[in-house]
XYZ file of C-alpha atoms in Angstrom:
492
model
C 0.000 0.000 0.000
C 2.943 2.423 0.954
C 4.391 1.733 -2.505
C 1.759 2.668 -4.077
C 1.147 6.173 -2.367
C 4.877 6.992 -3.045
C 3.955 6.138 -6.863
C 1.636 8.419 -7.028
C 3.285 11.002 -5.110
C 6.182 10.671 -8.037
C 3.965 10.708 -10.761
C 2.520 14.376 -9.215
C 5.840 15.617 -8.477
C 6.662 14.984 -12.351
C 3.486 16.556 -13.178
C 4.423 19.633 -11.331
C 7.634 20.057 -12.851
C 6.240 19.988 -16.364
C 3.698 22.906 -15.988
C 6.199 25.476 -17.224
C 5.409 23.586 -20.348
C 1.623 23.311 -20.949
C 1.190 25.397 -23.526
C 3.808 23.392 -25.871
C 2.041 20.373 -25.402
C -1.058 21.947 -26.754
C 0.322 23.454 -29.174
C -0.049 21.663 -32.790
C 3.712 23.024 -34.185
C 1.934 21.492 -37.774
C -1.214 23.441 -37.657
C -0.310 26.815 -36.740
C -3.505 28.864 -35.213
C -1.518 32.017 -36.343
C -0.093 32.632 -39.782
C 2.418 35.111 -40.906
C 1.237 38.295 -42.602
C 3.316 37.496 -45.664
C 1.544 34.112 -46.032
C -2.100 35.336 -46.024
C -1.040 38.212 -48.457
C -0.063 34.917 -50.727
C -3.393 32.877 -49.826
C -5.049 36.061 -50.640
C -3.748 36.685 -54.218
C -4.030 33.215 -55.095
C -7.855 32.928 -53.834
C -8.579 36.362 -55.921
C -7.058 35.049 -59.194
C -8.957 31.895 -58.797
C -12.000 33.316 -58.225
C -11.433 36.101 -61.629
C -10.172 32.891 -63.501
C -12.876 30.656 -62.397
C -16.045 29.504 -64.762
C -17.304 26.984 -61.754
C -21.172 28.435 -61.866
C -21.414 28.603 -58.400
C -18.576 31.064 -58.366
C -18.600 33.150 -61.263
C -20.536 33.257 -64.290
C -19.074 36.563 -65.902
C -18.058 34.505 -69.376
C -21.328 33.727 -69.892
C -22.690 37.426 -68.488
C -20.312 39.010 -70.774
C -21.573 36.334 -73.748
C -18.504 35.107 -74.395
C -19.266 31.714 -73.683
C -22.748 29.747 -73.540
C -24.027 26.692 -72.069
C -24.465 23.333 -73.495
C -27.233 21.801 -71.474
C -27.769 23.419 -68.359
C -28.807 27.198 -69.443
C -29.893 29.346 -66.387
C -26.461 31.338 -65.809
C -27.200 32.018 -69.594
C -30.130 33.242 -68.724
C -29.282 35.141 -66.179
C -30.852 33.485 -63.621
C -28.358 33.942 -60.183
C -30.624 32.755 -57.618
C -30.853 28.542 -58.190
C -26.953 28.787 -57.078
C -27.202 31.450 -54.621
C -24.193 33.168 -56.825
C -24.620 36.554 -55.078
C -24.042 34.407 -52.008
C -21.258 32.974 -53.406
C -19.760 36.218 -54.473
C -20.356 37.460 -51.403
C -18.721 35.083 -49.040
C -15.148 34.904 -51.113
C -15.033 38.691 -51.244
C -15.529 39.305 -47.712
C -14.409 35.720 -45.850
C -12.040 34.959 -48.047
C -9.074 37.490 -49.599
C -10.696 40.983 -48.326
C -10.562 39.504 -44.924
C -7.021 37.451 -45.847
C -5.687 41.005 -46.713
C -7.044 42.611 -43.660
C -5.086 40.567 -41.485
C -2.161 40.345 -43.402
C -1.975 44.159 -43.014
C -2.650 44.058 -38.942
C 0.437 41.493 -38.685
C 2.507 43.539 -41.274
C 1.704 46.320 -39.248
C 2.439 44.839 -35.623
C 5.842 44.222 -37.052
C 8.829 45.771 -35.298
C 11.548 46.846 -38.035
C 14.965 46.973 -36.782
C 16.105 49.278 -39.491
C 15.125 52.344 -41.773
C 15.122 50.196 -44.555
C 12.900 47.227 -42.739
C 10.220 50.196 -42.322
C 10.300 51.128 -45.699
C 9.897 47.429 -47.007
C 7.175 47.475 -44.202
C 5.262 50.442 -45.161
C 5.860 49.121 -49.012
C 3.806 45.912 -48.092
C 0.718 47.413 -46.276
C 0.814 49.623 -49.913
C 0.565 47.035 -51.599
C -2.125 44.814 -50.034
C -4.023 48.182 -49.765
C -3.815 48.327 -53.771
C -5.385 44.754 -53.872
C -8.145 45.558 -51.565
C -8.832 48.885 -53.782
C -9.038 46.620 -56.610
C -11.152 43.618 -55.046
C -13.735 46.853 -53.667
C -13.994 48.088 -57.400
C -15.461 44.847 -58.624
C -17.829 44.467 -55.551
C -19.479 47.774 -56.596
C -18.953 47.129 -60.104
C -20.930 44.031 -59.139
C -23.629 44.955 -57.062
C -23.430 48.792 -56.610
C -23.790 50.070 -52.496
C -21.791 47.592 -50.927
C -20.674 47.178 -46.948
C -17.480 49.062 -46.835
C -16.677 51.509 -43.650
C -18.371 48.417 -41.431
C -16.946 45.416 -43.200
C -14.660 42.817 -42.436
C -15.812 43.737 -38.344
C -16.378 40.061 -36.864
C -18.263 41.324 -33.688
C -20.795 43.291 -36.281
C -22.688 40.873 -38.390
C -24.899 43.342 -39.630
C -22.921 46.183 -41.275
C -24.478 49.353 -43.017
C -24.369 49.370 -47.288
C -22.130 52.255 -48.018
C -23.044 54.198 -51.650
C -20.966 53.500 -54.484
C -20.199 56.475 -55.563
C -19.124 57.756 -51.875
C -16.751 53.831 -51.946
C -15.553 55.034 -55.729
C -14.078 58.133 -54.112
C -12.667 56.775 -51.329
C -10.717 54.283 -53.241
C -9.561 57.217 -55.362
C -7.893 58.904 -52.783
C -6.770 55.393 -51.531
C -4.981 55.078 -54.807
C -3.290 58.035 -55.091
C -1.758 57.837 -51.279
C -1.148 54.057 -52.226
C 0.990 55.987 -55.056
C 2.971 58.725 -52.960
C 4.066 55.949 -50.502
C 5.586 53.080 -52.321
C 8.947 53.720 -52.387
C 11.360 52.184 -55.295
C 14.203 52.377 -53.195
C 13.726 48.866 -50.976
C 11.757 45.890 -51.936
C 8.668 44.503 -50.782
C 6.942 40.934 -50.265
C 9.741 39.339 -52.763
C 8.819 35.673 -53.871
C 5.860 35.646 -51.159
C 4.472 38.211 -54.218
C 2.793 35.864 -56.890
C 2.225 38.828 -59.465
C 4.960 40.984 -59.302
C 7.704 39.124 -56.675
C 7.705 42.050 -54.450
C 8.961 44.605 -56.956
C 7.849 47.681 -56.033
C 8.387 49.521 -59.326
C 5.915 47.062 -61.214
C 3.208 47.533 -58.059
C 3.990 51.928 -58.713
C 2.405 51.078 -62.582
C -0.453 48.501 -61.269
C -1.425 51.562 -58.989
C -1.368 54.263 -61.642
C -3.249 51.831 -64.178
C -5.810 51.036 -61.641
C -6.269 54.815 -60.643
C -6.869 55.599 -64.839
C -9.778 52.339 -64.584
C -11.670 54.293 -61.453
C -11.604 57.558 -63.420
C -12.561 56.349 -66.453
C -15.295 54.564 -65.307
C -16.901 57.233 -63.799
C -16.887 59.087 -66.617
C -20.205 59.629 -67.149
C -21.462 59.771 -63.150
C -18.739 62.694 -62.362
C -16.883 63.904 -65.348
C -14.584 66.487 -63.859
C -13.319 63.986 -61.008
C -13.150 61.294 -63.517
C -10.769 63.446 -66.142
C -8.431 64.593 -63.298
C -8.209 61.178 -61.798
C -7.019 59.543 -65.079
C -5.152 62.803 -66.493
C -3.099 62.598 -63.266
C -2.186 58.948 -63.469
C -2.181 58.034 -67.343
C 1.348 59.058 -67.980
C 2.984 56.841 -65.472
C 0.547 53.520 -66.043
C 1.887 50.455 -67.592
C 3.900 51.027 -70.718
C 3.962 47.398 -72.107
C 2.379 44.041 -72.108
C 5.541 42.979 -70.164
C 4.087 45.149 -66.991
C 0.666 43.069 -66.854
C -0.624 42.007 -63.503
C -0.893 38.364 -64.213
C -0.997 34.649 -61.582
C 1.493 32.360 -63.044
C -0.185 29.178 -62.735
C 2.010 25.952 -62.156
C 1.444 22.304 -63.955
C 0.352 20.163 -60.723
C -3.061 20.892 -58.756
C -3.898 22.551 -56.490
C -2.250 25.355 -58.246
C -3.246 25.185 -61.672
C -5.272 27.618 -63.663
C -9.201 27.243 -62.838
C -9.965 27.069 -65.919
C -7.399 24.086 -66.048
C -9.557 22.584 -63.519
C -13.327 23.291 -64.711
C -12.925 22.365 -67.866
C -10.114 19.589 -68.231
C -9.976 18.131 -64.801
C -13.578 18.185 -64.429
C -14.465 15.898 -67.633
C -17.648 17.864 -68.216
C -18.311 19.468 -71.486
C -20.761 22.921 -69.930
C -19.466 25.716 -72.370
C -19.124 26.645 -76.346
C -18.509 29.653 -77.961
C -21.532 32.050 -77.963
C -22.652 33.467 -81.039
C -22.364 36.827 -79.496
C -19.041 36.748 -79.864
C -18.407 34.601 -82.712
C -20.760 36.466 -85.273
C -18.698 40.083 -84.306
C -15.384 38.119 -85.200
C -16.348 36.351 -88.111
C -17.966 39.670 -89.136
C -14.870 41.419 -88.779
C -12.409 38.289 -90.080
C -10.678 38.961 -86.635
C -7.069 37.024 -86.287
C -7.615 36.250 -82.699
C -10.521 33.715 -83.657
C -8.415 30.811 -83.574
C -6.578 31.909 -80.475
C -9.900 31.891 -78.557
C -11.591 29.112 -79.997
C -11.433 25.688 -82.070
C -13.496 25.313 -85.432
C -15.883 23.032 -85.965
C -17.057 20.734 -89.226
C -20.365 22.618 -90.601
C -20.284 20.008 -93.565
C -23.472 18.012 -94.292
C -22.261 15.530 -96.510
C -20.274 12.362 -94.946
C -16.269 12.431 -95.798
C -16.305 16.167 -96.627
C -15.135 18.536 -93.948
C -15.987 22.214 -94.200
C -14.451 23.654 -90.352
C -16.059 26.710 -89.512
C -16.008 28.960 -86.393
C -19.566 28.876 -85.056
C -21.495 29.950 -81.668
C -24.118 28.593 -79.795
C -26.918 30.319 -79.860
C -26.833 32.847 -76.371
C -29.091 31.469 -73.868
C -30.376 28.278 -75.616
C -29.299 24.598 -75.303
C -25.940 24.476 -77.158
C -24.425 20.905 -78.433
C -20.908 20.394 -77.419
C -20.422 19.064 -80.681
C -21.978 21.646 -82.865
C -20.278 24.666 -81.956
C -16.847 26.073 -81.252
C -14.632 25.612 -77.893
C -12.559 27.145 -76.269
C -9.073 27.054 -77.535
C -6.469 24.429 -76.346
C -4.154 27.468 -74.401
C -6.723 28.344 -71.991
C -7.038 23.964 -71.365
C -3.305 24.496 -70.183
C -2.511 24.043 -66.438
C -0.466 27.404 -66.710
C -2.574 29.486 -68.700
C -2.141 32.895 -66.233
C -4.692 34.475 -64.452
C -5.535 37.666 -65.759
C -6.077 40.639 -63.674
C -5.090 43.910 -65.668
C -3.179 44.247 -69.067
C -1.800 47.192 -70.647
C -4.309 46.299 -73.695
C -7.072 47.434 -71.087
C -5.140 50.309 -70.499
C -4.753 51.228 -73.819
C -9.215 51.443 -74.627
C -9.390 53.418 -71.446
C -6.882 55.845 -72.862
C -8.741 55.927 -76.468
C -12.097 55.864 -74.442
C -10.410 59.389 -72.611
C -8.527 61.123 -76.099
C -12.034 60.666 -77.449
C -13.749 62.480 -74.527
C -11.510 65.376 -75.127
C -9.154 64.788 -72.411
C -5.577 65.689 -71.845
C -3.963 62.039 -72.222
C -1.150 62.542 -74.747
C -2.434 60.859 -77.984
C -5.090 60.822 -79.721
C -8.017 58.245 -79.375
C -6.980 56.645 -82.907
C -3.550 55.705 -81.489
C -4.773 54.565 -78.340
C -7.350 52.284 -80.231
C -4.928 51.268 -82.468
C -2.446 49.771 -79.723
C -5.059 48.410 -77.474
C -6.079 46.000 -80.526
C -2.344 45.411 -81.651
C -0.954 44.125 -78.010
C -4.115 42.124 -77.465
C -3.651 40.252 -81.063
C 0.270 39.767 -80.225
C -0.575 38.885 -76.280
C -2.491 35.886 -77.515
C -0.096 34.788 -80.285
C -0.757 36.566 -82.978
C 1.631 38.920 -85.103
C 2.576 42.217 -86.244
C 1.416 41.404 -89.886
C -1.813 39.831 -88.564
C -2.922 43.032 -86.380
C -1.600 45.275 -89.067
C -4.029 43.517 -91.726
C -7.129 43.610 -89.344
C -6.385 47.557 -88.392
C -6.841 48.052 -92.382
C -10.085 46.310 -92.514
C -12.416 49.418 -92.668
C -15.144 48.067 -89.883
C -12.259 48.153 -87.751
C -10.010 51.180 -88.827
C -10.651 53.770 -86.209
C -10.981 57.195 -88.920
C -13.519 54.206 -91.306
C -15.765 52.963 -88.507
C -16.571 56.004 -86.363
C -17.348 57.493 -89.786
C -19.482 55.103 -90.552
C -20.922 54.669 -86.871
C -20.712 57.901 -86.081
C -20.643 56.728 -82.644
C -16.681 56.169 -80.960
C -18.549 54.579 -77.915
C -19.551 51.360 -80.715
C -16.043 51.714 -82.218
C -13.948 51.494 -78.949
C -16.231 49.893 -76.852
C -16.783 46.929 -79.476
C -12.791 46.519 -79.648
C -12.549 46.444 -75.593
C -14.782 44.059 -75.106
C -13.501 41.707 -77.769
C -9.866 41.954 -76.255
C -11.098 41.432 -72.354
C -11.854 37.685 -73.795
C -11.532 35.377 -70.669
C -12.390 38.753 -68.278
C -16.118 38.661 -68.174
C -16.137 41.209 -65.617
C -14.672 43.690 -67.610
C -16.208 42.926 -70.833
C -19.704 43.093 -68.837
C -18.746 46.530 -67.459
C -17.932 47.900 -70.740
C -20.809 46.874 -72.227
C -22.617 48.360 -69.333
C -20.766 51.778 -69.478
C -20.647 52.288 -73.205
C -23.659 50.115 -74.068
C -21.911 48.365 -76.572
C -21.321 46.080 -78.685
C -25.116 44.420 -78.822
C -25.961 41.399 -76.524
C -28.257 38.783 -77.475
C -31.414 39.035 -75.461
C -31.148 35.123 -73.567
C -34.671 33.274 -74.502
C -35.805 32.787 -70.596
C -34.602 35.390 -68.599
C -36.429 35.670 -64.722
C -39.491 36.572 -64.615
C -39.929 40.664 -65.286
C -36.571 40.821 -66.974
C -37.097 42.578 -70.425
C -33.524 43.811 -70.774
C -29.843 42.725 -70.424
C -29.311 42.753 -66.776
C -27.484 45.398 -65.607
C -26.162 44.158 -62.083
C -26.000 41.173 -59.676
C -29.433 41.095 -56.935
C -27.520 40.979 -53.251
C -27.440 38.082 -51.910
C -30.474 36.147 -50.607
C -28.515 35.707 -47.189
C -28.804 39.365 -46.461
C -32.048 39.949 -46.818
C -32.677 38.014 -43.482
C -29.639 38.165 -41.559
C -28.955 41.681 -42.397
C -32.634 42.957 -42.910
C -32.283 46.794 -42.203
C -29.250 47.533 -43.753
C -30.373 44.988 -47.002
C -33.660 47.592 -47.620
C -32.045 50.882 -46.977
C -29.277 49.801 -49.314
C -31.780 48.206 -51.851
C -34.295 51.692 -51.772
C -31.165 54.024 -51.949
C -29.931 52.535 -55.199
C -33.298 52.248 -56.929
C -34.811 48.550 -56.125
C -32.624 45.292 -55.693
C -33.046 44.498 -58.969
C -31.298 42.752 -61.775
C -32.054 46.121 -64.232
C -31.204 48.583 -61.506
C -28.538 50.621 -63.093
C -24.849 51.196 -61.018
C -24.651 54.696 -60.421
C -22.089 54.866 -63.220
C -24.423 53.068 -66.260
C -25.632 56.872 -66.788
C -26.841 56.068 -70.598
């Protein structure tokens, strides 16, 4: 009995003299409950190119908005119809929950950060600049998206019901957002180096994504608040990105998980959802456009057995499409590595045609602008000198011919955007949106009450019951939560 009291008298004395070391034993050194800064600026960039890349239609649907693409079988993202997937939900949840909130606490870490010399603060201050920029740009598309969004009361875990902030107010914040993003990065010391997927921490390359992102706000407010909207881009063109070489692009690797999405939705997947729409096609057939058989595959239109007769040809927007029938998508966006595209200096370029042609103080004219924008998107994709030379000659696409015979630059430059933002359904959608061209294709079963092209995403169904209040003030002060509500920038 005595031997067993002293047992357990040396089992508590060894108990006791392992306290000082509780909190290693509970601590799982594989599954870290705390991440550094630098790593959830990574997560962050990666989860936002995934989601712009993606064509999963739970996550985004903007190809087939845009009509680039339609569906083969199942049509209601054709048609517009969001709510059978809950996509605003969707939308919703990797905006704020994922990389908005990734980025916020990247930049408290960053921020808690103790440099040690003048040029740790620097590289410091450069990194909080930088994530800043990507939340700038990730707020842009929310509103571009929905219109009031929750801004000055997002990302606030103890307040689940945050206030919708208007769009136009948000617009002008990230404006000024910008340009301090701009005064502070400093070329002089580096930033998040290799932990930087787009740009591997150099600072110089960030400097241009800033400027070019400042010229997008301003011009696409160009209609709500002209004289904010020419000094925003007149102030930032000349600095912007000066060659396809300064694009802000994901560089996808060959092995899952970190392939392209695309890669993924469309190869890995073994379904056969998408074809060419004939949206798209019919414009680039119209036009004999080189970049045809860089976006898509042709197809055998003959009718007689033995003969083949290939053809580029679209499903028809919004109805059940064939696989078989129409064209697909090209074999270099099936590749693994196929980038993720985020901003090109072919954008660039239509913005600064889309300004010259407004009358603004941009340096060249709107021909030359036009000119280049359709030039570096033809080479960017594989094409060549003597190919874009040949299709700036054709007269539906020579700038002087075809806003003579338009007499509308909106149709001219707006037509050519859209066609070059191929794969960037966001950005296609917008300029359709902003400069109300080139024509959609009405779908052949919209929702119910839905007589137009839609001109916006509904919010999501979530917040109309766990955020009630906030959900109708937001929905009465920007017209009526509906799909043809206009963001305040559609002016026309």
């Amino acid at each position: 009995m005595k031997n067993r009291y002293w047992l357990l008298l040396v089992v508590i004395a060894l108990l006791a003299s392992c306290t000082d070391k509780f909190e290693e034993y509970n601590t799982d050194t594989k599954n870290p409950s705390e991440v550094p800064g630098e790593s959830l600026f990574s997560n962050a960039e990666k989860s936002l190119s995934d989601q712009i890349s993606s064509t999963n239609v739970n996550l985004n649907i903007w190809k087939l908005v845009s009509q680039y693409w339609t569906e083969t079988t199942y049509t209601d993202e054709a048609n517009y119809n969001i709510v059978n997937r809950t996509i605003p939900d969707q939308i919703f949840r990797y905006y704020y929950r994922g990389f908005l909130m990734d980025l916020k606490r990247a930049s408290e870490l960053i921020n808690a950060q103790t440099p040690v010399t003048d040029a740790d603060k620097v590289v410091q201050q450069n990194k909080l600049y930088i994530i800043d920029l990507l939340e700038v740009y990730s707020y842009q598309r929310l509103v571009d998206i929905f219109g009031d969004v929750p801004y000055s009361e997002d990302l606030d875990i103890t307040n689940i019901s945050p206030k919708y902030d208007d769009a136009m107010t948000i617009y002008k914040d990230l404006i000024s957002r910008v340009t301090a993003d701009i005064a502070g990065l400093d070329n002089s010391e580096g930033s998040f180096g290799p932990a930087d997927f787009y740009y591997r921490g150099d600072v110089a390359s960030w400097k241009k994504f800033a400027y070019t992102l400042k010229v997008k706000l301003g011009i696409t407010i160009a209609d709500a608040d002209e004289t904010l909207a020419q000094s925003t881009v007149e102030s930032a063109y000349a600095n912007a990105f000066s060659s396809s070489s300064d694009d802000c692009l994901m560089p996808y690797l060959t092995n899952t998980p970190n392939t392209n999405t695309l890669y993924e939705d469309l190869v890995l997947s073994g379904r056969h959802d998408f074809v060419a729409a004939n949206t798209v096609v019919d414009v680039m057939n119209g036009m004999s456009d080189p970049r045809l058989p860089l976006y898509f595959t042709q197809v055998n239109t003959s009718t007689v057995t033995g003969v083949e007769k290939l053809a580029y040809v679209g499903g028809v927007y919004g109805e059940n499409s064939p696989f078989d029938n129409y064209s697909h998508v090209s074999d270099q966006l099936l590749q693994p590595t196929f980038p993720g595209i985020l901003i090109t200096y072919s954008e660039l370029q239509f913005y600064l045609a889309e300004a010259a042609a407004r009358g603004w103080n941009v340096g060249q004219t709107a021909e030359a602008y036009y000119n280049e924008g359709i030039k570096s998107s033809i080479l960017w994709w594989g094409g060549t000198d003597a190919e874009a030379n040949g299709y700036l000659a054709n007269p539906s696409v020579n700038y002087t011919s075809a806003v003579t015979n338009t007499g509308n630059w909106k149709e001219v430059i707006g037509t050519q955007s859209w066609l070059a933002s191929y794969t960037r359904g966001l950005v296609g959608y917008t300029t359709f949106r902003r400069l109300d061209y080139p024509a959609f294709n009405m779908p052949p079963t919209p929702p119910t009450g839905v007589a137009s092209i839609p001109t916006r995403f509904t919010y999501p169904v979530n917040e109309q019951t766990l955020n009630e209040d906030n959900y109708k003030a937001a929905a009465t002060a920007i017209g009526g939560d509906k799909l043809t509500t206009k963001i305040f920038w559609d002016i026309n």
